[in-house]
Short mmCIF file of C-alpha atoms in Angstrom, two decimals:
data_model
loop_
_atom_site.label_atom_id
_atom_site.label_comp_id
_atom_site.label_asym_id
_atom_site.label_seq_id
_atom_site.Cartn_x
_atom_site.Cartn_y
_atom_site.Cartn_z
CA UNK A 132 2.40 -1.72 8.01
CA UNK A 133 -0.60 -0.27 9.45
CA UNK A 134 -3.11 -1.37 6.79
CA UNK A 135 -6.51 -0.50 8.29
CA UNK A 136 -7.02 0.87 12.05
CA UNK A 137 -10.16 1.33 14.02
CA UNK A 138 -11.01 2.96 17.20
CA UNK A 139 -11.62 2.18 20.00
CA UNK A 140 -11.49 -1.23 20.33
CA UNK A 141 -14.44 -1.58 22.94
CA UNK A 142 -17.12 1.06 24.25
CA UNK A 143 -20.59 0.91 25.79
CA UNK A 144 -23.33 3.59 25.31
CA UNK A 145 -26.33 4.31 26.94
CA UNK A 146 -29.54 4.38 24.74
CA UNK A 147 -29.74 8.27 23.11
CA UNK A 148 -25.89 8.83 23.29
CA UNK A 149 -24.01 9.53 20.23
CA UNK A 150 -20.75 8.48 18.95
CA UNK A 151 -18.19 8.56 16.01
CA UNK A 152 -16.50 5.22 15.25
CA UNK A 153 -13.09 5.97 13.65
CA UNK A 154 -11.10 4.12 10.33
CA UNK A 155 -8.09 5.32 8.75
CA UNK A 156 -6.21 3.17 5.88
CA UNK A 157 -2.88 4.09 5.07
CA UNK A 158 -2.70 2.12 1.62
CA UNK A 159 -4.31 5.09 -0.33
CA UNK A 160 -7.53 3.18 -1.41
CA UNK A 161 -10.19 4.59 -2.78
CA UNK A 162 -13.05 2.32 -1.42
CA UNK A 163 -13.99 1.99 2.14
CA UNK A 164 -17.16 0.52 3.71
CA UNK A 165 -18.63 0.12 7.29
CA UNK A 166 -19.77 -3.80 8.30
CA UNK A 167 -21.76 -4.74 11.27
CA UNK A 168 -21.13 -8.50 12.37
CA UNK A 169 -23.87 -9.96 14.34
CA UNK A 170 -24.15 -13.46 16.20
CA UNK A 171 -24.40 -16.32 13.29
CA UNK A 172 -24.51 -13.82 10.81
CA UNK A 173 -22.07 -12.46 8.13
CA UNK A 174 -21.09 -9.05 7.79
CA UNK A 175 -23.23 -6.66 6.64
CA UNK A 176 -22.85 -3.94 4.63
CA UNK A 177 -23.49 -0.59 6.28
CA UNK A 178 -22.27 2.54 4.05
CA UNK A 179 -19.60 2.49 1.49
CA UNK A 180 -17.66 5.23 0.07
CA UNK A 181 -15.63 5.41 -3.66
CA UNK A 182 -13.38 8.35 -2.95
CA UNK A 183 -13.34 11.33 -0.84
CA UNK A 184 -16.38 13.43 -0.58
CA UNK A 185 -18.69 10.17 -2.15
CA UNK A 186 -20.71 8.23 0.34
CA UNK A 187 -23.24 5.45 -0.66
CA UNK A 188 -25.84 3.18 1.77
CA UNK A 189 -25.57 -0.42 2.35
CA UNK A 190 -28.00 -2.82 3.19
CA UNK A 191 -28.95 -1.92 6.89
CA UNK A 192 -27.72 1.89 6.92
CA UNK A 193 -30.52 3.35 9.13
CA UNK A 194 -29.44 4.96 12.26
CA UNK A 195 -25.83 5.44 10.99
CA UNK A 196 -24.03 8.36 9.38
CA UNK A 197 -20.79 8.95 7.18
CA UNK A 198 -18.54 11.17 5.56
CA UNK A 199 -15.17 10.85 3.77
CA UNK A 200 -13.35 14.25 4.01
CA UNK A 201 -10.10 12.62 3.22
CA UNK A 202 -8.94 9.43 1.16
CA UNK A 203 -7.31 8.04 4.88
CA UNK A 204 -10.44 8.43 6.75
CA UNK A 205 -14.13 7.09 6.72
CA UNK A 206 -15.81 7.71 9.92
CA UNK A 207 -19.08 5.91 11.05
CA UNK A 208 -21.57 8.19 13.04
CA UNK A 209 -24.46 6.96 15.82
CA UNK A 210 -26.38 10.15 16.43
CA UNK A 211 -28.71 8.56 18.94
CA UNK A 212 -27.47 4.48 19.82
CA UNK A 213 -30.32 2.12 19.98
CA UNK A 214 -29.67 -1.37 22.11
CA UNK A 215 -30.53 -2.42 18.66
CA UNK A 216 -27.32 -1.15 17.49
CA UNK A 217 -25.13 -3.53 19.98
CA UNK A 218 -22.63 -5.38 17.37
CA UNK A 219 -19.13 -6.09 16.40
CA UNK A 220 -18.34 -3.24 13.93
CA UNK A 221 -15.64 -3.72 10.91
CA UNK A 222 -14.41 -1.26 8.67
CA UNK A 223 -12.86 -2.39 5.34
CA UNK A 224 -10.43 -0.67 2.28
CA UNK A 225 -10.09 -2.19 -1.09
CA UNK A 226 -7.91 -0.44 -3.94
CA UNK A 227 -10.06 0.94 -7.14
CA UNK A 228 -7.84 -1.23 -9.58
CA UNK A 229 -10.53 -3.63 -10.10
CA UNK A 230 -8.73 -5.97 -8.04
CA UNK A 231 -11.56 -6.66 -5.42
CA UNK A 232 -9.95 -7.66 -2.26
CA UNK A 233 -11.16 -5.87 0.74
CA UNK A 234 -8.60 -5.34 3.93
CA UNK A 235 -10.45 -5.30 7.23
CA UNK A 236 -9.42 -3.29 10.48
CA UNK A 237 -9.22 -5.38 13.74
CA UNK A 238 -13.25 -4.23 14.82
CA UNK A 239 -15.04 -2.21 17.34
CA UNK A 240 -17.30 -4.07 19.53
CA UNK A 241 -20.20 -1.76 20.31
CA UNK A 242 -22.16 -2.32 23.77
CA UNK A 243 -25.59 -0.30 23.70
CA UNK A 244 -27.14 -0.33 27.36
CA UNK B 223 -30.52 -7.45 -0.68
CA UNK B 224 -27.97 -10.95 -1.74
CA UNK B 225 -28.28 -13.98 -0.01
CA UNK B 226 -25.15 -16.29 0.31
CA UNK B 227 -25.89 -19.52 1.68
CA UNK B 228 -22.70 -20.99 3.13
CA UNK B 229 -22.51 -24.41 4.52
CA UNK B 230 -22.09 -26.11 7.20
CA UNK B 231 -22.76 -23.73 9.75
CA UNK B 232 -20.12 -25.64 11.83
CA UNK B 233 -17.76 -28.61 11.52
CA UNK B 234 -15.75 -31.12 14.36
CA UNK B 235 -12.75 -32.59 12.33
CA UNK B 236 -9.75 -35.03 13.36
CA UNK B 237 -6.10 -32.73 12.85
CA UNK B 238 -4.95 -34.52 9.36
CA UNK B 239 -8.53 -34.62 7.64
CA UNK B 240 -9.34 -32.64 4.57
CA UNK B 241 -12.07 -29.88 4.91
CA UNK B 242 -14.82 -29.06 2.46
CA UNK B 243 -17.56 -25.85 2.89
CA UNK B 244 -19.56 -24.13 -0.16
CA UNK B 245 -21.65 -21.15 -0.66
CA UNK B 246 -24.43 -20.61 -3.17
CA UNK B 247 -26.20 -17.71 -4.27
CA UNK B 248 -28.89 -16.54 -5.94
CA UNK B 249 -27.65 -13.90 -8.01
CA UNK B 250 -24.36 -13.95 -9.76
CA UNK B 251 -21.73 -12.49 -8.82
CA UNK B 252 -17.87 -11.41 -10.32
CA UNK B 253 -15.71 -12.52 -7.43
CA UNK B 254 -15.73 -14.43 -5.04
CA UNK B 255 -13.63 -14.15 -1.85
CA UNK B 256 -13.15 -16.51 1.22
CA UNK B 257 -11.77 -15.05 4.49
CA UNK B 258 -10.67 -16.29 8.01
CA UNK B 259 -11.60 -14.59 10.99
CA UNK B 260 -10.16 -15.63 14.22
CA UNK B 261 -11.86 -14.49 17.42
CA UNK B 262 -11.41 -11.04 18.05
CA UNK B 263 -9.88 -9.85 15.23
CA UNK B 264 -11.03 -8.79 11.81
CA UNK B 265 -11.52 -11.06 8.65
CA UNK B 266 -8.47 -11.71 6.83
CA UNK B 267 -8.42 -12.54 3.31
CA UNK B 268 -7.18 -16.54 2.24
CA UNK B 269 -8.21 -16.69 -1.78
CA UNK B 270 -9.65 -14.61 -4.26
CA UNK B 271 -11.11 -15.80 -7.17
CA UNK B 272 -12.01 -13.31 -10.28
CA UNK B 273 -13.18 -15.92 -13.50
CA UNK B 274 -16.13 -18.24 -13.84
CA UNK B 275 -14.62 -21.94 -13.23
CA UNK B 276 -11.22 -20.47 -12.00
CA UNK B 277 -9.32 -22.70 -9.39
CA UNK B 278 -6.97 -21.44 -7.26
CA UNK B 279 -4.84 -23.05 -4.40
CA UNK B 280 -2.78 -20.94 -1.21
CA UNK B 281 -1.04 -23.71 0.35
CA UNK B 282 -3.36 -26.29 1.55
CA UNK B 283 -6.10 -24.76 0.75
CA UNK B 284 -7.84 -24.43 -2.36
CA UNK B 285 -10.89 -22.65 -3.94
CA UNK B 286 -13.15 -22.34 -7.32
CA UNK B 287 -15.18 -20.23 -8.56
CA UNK B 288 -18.36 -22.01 -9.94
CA UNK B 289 -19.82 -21.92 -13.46
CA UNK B 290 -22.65 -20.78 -13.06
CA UNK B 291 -20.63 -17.61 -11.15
CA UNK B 292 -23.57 -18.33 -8.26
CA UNK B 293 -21.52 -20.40 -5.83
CA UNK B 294 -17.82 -21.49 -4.95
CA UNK B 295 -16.32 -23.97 -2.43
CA UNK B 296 -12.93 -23.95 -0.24
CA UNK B 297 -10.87 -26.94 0.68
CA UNK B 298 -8.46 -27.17 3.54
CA UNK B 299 -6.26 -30.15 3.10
CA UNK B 300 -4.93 -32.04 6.17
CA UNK B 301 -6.04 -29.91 8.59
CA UNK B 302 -3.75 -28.63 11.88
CA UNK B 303 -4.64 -26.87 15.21
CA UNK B 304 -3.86 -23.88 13.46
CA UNK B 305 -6.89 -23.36 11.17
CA UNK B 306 -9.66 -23.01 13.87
CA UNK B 307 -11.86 -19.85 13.20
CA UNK B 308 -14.49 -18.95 11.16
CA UNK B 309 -14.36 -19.00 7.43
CA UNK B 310 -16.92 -16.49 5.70
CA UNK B 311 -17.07 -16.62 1.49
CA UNK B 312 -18.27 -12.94 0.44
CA UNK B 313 -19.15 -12.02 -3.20
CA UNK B 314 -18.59 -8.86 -5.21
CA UNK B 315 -20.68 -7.51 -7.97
CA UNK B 316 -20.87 -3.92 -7.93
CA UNK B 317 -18.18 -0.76 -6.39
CA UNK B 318 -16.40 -3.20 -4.25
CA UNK B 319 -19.41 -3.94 -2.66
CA UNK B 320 -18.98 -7.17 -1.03
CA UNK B 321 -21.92 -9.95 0.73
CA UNK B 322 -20.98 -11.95 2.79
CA UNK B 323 -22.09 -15.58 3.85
CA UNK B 324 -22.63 -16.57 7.80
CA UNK B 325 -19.38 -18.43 8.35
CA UNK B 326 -18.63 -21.86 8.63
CA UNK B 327 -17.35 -22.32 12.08
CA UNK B 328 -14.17 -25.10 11.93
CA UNK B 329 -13.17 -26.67 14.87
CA UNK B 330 -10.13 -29.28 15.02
CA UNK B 331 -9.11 -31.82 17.30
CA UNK B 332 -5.53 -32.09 18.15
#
């Protein structure tokens, strides 16, 4: 069972470099969202997406792109990484049935030099 | 944006004592979810609760969802080694859109 998977795992940027985090689900939900997990802090909702082709902001979004082509896949774009943007990053699935529980992928932990 | 006040930030316990931590919001919200996060790996679901004043158990731990639908607690009975990590609470009120608190870090003594 893969449930949620995210890569990489680890990568460092310099400041003005861009990047595509990637998420794939293999449990056919609809829903998938980006978090950011800071020091002391809970997650954070980035962008969220109901269903292929429907993307929606979060509550810090800025600096960060998505798409959902597919049902599988939700991407998470950094067109140019600030140091600002240093973080852990989690992706998350949860099935449209009404039955809120979101899965989380293992994280990507972003370095922004 | 929400703001989920979860409490205590961290805790020191004996293995074999029980374990209480809350979280309280302002707004209301129609589920509430606690997780367990272990370092370097993602959150991973323990309880979810779905009714004002439910109370639900997974083991030895337990968890209700308040009244008021503005806070809920977890409780970890007799505590082992095993349950170190960080326990977040998150709340859902709108397209599976979920806040989270800032974790309650548990630490236990062997």
């Amino acid at each position: 069972n893969a449930g949620v998977t995210q890569t990489p795992k680890f990568q460092v940027l310099k400041t003005g470099q861009s990047m595509t985090l990637q998420c794939a689900q293999d449990m056919n939900h609809e829903y998938m969202s980006w978090y950011r997990q800071d020091p002391g802090m809970g997650l954070r909702l980035i962008h969220y997406s109901v269903g292929a082709g429907i993307t929606d902001q979060g509550e810090v979004p800025n600096g960060y792109n998505v798409s959902r082509s597919t049902t599988e896949d939700f991407p998470l774009r950094l067109l140019s990484a600030a140091p600002s943007q240093t973080s852990v990053y989690f992706c998350a699935s949860s099935s449209e049935t009404g039955r809120a529980e979101a899965f989380f992928g293992q994280g990507t932990r972003l370095t922004v030099v | 944006g929400q703001q989920l006040n979860q409490s205590p930030q961290s805790m020191f316990i004996q293995e074999g004592e029980d374990v209480s931590m809350n979280c309280t919001s302002s707004s209301i919200f129609n589920t509430w979810l606690w997780y367990k996060q272990d370092p370097g790996e993602g959150p991973v679901l323990l309880i979810a609760l779905y009714k004002a004043g439910e109370l639900t158990s997974n083991g030895r731990l337990t968890a209700q969802f308040g009244i008021t639908r503005k806070d809920s607690f977890l409780n970890i009975s007799a505590s082992i080694p095993s349950d170190v990590g960080i326990y977040f609470c998150a709340g859902q009120w709108d397209f599976n859109k979920f806040y989270f608190g800032s974790g309650t870090k548990l630490n236990v003594k062997p």
